[in-house]
PDB file of C-alpha atoms in Angstrom:
ATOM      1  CA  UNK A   1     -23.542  22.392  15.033  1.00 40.00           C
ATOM      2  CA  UNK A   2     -27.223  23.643  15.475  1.00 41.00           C
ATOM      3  CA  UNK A   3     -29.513  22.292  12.998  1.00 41.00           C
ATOM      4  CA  UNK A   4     -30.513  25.394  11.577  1.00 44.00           C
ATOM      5  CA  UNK A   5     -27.580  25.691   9.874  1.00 55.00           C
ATOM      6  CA  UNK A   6     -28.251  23.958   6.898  1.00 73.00           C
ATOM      7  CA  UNK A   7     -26.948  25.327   4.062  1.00 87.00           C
ATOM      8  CA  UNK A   8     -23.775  25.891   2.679  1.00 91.00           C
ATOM      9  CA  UNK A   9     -23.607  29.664   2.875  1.00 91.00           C
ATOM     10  CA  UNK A  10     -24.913  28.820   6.918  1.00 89.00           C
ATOM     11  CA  UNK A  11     -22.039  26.280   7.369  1.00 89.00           C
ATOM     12  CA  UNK A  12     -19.563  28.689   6.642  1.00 92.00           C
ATOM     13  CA  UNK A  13     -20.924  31.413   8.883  1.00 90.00           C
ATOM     14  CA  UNK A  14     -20.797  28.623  10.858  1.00 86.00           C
ATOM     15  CA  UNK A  15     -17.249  28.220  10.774  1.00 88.00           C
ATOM     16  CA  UNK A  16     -16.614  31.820  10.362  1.00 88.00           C
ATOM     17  CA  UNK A  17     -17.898  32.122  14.268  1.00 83.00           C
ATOM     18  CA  UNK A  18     -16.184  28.451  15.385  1.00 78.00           C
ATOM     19  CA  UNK A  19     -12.811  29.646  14.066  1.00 80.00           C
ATOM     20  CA  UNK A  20     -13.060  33.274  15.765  1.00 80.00           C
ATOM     21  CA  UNK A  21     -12.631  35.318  12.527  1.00 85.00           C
ATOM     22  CA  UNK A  22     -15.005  37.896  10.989  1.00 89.00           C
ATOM     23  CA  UNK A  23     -15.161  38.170   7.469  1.00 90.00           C
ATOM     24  CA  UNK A  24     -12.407  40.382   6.758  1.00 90.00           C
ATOM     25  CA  UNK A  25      -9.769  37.821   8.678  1.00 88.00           C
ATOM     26  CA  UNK A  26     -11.485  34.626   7.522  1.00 91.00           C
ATOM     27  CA  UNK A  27     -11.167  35.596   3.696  1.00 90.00           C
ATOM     28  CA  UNK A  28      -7.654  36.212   4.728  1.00 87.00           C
ATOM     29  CA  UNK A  29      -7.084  32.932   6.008  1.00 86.00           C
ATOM     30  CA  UNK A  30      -8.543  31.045   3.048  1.00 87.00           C
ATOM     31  CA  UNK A  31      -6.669  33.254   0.512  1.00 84.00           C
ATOM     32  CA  UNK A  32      -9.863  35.004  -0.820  1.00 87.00           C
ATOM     33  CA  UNK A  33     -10.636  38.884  -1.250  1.00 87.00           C
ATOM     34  CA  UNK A  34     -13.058  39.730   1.364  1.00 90.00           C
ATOM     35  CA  UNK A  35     -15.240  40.600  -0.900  1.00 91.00           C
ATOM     36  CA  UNK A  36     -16.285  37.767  -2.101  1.00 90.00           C
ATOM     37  CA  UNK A  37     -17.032  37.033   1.621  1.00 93.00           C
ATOM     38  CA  UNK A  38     -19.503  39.384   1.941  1.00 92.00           C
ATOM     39  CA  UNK A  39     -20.934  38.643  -1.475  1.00 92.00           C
ATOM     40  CA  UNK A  40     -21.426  34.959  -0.558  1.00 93.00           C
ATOM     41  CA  UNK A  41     -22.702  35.661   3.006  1.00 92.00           C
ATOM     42  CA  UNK A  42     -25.337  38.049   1.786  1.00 89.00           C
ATOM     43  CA  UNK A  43     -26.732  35.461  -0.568  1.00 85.00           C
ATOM     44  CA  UNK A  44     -25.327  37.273  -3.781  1.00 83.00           C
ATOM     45  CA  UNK A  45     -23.801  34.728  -5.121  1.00 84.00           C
ATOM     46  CA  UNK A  46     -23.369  30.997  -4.620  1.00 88.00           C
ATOM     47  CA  UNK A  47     -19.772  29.750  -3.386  1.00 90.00           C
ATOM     48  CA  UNK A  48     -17.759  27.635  -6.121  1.00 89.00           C
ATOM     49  CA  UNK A  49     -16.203  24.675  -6.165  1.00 85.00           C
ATOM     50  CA  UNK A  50     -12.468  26.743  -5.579  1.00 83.00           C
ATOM     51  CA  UNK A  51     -14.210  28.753  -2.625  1.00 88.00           C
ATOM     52  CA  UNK A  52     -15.044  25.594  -1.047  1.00 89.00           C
ATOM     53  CA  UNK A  53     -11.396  23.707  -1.312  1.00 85.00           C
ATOM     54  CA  UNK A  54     -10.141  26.818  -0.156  1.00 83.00           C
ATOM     55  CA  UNK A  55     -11.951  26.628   3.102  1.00 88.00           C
ATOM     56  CA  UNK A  56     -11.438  22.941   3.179  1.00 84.00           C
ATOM     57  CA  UNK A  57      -7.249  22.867   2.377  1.00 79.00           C
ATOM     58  CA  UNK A  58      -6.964  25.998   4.578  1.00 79.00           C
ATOM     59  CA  UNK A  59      -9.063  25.453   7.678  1.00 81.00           C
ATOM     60  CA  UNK A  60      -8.527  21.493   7.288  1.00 79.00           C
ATOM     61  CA  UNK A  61     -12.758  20.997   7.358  1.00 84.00           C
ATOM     62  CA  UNK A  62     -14.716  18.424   6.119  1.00 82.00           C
ATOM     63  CA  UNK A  63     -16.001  18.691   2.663  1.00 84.00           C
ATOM     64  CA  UNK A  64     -18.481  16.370   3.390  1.00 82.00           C
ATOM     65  CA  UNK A  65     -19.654  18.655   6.114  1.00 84.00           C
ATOM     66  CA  UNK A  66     -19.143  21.613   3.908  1.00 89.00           C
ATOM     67  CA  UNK A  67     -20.992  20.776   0.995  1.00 88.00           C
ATOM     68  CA  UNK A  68     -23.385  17.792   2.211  1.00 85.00           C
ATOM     69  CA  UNK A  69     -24.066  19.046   5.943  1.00 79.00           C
ATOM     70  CA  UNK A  70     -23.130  15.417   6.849  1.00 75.00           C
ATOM     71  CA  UNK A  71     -19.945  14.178   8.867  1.00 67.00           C
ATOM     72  CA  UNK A  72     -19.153  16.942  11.681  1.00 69.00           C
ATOM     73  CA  UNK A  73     -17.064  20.403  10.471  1.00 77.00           C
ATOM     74  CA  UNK A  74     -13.928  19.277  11.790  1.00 69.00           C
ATOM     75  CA  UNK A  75     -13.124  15.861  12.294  1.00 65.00           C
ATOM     76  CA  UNK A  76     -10.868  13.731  14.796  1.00 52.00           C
ATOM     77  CA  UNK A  77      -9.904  11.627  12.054  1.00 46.00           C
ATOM     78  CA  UNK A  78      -9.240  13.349   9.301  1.00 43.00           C
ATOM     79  CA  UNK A  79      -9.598   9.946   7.131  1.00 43.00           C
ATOM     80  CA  UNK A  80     -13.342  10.085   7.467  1.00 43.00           C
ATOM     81  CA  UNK A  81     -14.084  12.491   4.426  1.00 47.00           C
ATOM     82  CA  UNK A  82     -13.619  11.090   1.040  1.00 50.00           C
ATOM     83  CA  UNK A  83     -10.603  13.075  -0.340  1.00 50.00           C
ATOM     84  CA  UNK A  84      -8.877  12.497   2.630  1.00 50.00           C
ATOM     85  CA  UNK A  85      -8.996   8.596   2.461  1.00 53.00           C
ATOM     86  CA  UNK A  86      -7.792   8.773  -0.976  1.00 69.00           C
ATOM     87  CA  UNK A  87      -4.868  10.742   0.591  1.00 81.00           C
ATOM     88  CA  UNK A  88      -2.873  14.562   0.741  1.00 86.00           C
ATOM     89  CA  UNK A  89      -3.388  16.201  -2.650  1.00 86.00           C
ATOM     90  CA  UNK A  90      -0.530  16.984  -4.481  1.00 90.00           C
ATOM     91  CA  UNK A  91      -0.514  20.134  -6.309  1.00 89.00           C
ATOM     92  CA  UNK A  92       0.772  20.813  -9.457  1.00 89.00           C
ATOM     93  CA  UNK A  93       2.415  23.668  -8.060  1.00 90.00           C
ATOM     94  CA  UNK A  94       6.130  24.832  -8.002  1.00 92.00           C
ATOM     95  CA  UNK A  95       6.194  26.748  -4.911  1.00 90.00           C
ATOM     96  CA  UNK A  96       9.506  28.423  -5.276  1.00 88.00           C
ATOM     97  CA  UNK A  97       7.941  30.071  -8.526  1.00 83.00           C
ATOM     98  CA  UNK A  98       5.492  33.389  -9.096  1.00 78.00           C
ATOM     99  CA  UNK A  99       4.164  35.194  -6.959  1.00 71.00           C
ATOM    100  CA  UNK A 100       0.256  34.736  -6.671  1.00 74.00           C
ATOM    101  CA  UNK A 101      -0.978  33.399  -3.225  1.00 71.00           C
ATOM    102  CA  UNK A 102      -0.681  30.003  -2.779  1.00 75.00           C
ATOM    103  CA  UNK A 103      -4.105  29.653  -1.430  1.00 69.00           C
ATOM    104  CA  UNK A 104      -5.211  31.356  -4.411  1.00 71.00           C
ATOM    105  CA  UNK A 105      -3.272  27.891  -6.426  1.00 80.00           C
ATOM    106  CA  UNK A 106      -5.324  25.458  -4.211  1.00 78.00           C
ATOM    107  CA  UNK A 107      -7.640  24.460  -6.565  1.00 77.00           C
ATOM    108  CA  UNK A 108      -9.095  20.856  -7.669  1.00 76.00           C
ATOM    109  CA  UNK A 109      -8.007  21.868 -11.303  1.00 78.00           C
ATOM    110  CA  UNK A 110      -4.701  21.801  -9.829  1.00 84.00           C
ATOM    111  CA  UNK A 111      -4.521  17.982  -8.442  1.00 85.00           C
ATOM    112  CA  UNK A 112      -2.698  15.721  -9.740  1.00 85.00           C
ATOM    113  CA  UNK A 113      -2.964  13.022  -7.601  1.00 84.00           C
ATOM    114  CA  UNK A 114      -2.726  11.974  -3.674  1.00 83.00           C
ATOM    115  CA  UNK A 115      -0.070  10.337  -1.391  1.00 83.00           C
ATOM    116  CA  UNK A 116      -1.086   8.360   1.296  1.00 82.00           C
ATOM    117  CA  UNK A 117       1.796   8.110   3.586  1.00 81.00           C
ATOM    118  CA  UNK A 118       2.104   7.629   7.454  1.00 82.00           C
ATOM    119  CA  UNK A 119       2.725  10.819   9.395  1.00 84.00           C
ATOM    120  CA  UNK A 120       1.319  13.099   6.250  1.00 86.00           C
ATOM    121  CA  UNK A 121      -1.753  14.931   7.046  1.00 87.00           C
ATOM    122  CA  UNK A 122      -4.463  14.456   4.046  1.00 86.00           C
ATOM    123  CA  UNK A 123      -5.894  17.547   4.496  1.00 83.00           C
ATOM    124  CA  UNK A 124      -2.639  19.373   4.240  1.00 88.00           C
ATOM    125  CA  UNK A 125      -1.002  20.231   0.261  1.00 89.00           C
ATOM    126  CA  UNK A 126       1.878  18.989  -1.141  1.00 92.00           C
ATOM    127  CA  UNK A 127       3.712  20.919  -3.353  1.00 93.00           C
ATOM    128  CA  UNK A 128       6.419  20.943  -5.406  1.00 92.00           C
ATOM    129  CA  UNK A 129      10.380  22.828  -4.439  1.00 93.00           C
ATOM    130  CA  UNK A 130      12.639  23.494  -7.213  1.00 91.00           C
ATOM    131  CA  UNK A 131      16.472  24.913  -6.851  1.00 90.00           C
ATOM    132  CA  UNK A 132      19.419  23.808  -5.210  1.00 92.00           C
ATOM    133  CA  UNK A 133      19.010  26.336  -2.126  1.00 94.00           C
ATOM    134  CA  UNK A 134      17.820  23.703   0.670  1.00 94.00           C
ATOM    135  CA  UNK A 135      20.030  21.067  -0.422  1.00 92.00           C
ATOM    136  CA  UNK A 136      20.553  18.450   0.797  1.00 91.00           C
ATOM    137  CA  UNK A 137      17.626  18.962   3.171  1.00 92.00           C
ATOM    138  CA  UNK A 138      15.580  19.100   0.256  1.00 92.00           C
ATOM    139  CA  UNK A 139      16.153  17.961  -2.714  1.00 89.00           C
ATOM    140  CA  UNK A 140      15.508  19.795  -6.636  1.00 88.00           C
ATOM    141  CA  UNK A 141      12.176  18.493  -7.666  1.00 88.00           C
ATOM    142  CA  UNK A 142      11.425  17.151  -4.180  1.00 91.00           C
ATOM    143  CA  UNK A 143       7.883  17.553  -2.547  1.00 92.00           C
ATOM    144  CA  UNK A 144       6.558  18.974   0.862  1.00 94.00           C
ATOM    145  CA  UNK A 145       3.379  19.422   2.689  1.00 94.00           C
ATOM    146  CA  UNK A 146       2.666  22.868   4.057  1.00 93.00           C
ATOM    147  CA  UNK A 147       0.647  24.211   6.852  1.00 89.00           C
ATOM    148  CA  UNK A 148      -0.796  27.291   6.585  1.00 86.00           C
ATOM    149  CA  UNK A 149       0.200  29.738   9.792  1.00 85.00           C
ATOM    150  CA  UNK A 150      -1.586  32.591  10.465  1.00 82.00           C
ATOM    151  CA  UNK A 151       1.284  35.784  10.429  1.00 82.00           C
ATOM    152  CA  UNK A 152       0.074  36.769  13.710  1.00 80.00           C
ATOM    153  CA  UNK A 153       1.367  33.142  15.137  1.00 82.00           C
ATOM    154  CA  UNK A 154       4.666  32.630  17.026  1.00 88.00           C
ATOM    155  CA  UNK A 155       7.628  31.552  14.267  1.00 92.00           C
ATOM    156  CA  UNK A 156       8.687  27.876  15.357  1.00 93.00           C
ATOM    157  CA  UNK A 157      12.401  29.039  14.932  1.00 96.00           C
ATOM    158  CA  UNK A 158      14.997  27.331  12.942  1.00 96.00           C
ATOM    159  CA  UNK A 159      11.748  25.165  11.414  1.00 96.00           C
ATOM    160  CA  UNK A 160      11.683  25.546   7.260  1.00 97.00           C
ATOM    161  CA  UNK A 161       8.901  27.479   5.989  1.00 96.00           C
ATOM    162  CA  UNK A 162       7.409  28.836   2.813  1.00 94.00           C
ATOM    163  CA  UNK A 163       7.987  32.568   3.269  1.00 93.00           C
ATOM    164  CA  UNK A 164       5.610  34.460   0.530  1.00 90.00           C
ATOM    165  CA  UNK A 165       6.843  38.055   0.028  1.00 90.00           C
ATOM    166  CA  UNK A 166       5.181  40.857  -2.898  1.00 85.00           C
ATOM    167  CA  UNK A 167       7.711  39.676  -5.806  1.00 86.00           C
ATOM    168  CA  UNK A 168       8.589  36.155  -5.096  1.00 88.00           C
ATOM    169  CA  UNK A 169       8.483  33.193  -2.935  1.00 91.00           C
ATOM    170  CA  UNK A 170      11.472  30.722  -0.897  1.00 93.00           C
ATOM    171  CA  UNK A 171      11.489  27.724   0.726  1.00 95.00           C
ATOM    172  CA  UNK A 172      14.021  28.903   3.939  1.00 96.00           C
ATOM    173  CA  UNK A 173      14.802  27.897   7.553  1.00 97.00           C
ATOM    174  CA  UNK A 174      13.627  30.873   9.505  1.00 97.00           C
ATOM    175  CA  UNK A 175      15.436  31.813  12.442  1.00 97.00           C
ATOM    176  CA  UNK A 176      15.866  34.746  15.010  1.00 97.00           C
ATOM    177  CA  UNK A 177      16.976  38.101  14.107  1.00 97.00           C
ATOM    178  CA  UNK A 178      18.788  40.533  16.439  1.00 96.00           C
ATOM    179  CA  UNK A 179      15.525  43.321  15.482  1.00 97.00           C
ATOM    180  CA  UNK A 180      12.631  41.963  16.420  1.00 94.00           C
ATOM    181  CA  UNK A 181      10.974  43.634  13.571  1.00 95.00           C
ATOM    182  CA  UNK A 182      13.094  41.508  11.159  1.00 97.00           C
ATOM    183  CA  UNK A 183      13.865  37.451  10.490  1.00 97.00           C
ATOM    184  CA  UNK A 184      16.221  35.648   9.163  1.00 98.00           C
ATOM    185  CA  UNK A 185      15.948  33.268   5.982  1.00 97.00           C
ATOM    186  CA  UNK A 186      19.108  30.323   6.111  1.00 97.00           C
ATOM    187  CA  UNK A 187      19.461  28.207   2.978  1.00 96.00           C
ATOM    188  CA  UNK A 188      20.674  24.862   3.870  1.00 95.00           C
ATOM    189  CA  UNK A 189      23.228  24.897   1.177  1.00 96.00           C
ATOM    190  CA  UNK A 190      26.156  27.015   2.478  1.00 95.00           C
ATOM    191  CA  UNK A 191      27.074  28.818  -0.925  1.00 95.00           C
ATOM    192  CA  UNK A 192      23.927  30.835  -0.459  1.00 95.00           C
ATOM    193  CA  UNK A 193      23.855  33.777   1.767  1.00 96.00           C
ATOM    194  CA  UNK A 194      20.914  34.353   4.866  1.00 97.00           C
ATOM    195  CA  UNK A 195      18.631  37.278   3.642  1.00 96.00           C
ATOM    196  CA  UNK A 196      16.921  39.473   6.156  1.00 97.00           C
ATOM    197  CA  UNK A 197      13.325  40.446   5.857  1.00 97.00           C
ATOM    198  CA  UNK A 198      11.101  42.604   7.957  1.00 96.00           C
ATOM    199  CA  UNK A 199       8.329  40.892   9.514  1.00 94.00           C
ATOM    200  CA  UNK A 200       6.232  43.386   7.957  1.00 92.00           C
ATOM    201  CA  UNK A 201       6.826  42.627   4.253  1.00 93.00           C
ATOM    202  CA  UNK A 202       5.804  38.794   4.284  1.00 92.00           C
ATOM    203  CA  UNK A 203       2.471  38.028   2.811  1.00 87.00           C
ATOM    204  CA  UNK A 204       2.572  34.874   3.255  1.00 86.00           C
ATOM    205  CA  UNK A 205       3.841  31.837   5.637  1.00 90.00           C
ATOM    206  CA  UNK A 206       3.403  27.901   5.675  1.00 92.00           C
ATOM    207  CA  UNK A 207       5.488  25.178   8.202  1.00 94.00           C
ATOM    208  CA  UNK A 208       6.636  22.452   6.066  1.00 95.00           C
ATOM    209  CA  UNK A 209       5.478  19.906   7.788  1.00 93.00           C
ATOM    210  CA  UNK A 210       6.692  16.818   5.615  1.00 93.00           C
ATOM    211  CA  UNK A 211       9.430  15.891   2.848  1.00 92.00           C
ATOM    212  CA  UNK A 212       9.514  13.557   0.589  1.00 87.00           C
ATOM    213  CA  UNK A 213      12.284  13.829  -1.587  1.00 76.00           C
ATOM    214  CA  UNK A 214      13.455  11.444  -4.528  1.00 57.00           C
ATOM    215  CA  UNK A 215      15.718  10.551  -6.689  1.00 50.00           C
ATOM    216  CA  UNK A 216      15.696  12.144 -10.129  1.00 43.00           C
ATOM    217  CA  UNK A 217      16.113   9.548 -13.613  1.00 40.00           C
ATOM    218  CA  UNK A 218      19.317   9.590 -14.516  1.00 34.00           C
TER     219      UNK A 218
END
């Protein structure tokens, strides 16, 4: 990264130009009105600490970097920024409940602690799944970590996804529909039925990447 770029509001133009957006697309991508963009860009206003982790959960970017202009924007190992040696953060966030965007929810308030686990990405949430609807894929009260994907992306078919729609949110597999305008959202527990949604009317998407499921106290 040149060295002029050495603030914070310069490191995310920055990464605004690394990453190919423009404003409108990047505040889209961290979960941010794009307003607040512009605001921040044009020096009216400083970015705060939930702008920041949105870049940095979203866009999987050093904090260090972000904040301290130290460590490199995006790094090959992911373990050398602080958080992410402490491990994922988990969110206190049911992600089968409400309706607000997740990225929205991806705030430090939020944290309630970290797993460090082999194969789990630390810059990557982990939230929570409640219902009965992926068992026994996933089980009630179990835990996955979700990658945001862009809803201009290819759909890894038959992967399970976080599917965010205007009313509500579901943890499905997502598979092929017969109109390519629509897809497909399979429960793993057969007493539910697929629902078909247009392509159009999701808001949201996020690969689960990981599960770690438990048992419950008896």
């Amino acid at each position: 990264m040149p060295a002029a770029h050495t603030s914070v509001t310069d490191r995310i133009r920055y990464l605004i130009s690394a990453t190919r957006h423009n404003q409108s697309s990047f505040a889209k991508a961290i979960g941010v009105d794009a307003a607040s963009v512009s605001r921040i860009l044009g020096n009216d206003r400083s970015p705060s600490e939930a702008f920041l982790n949105r870049i940095v959960v979203n866009l999987g970017v050093s904090k260090q970097w972000l904040t301290e202009g130290t460590d490199v924007p995006f790094p090959r190992n992911p373990h050398s920024d602080a958080s992410a040696r402490q491990g994922a953060p988990v969110y206190d966030i049911d992600v089968t409940a409400g309706s607000t965007p997740l990225s929205r929810m991806f705030t430090h308030e939020r944290i309630m602690g970290r797993v460090c686990l082999p194969g789990i990405d630390p810059a990557l949430p982990i939230v929570r799944v409640s219902g009965d609807s992926m068992t026994p894929k996933l089980r009630p009260g179990c835990y996955v970590s979700i990658r945001p994907i862009s809803l201009d992306a290819p759909i890894s078919w038959g992967r399970i996804y976080v599917v965010v729609l205007a009313d509500y949110r579901l943890v499905k597999y997502v598979r092929r529909n017969p109109d390519p305008a629509m897809v497909t959202l399979v429960s793993a527990n057969p007493e539910y039925d697929d629902i078909d949604v247009r392509r159009s009317d999701i808001e949201g998407l996020y690969l689960v990447e990981n599960v770690i499921n438990h048992d419950s106290p008896a």
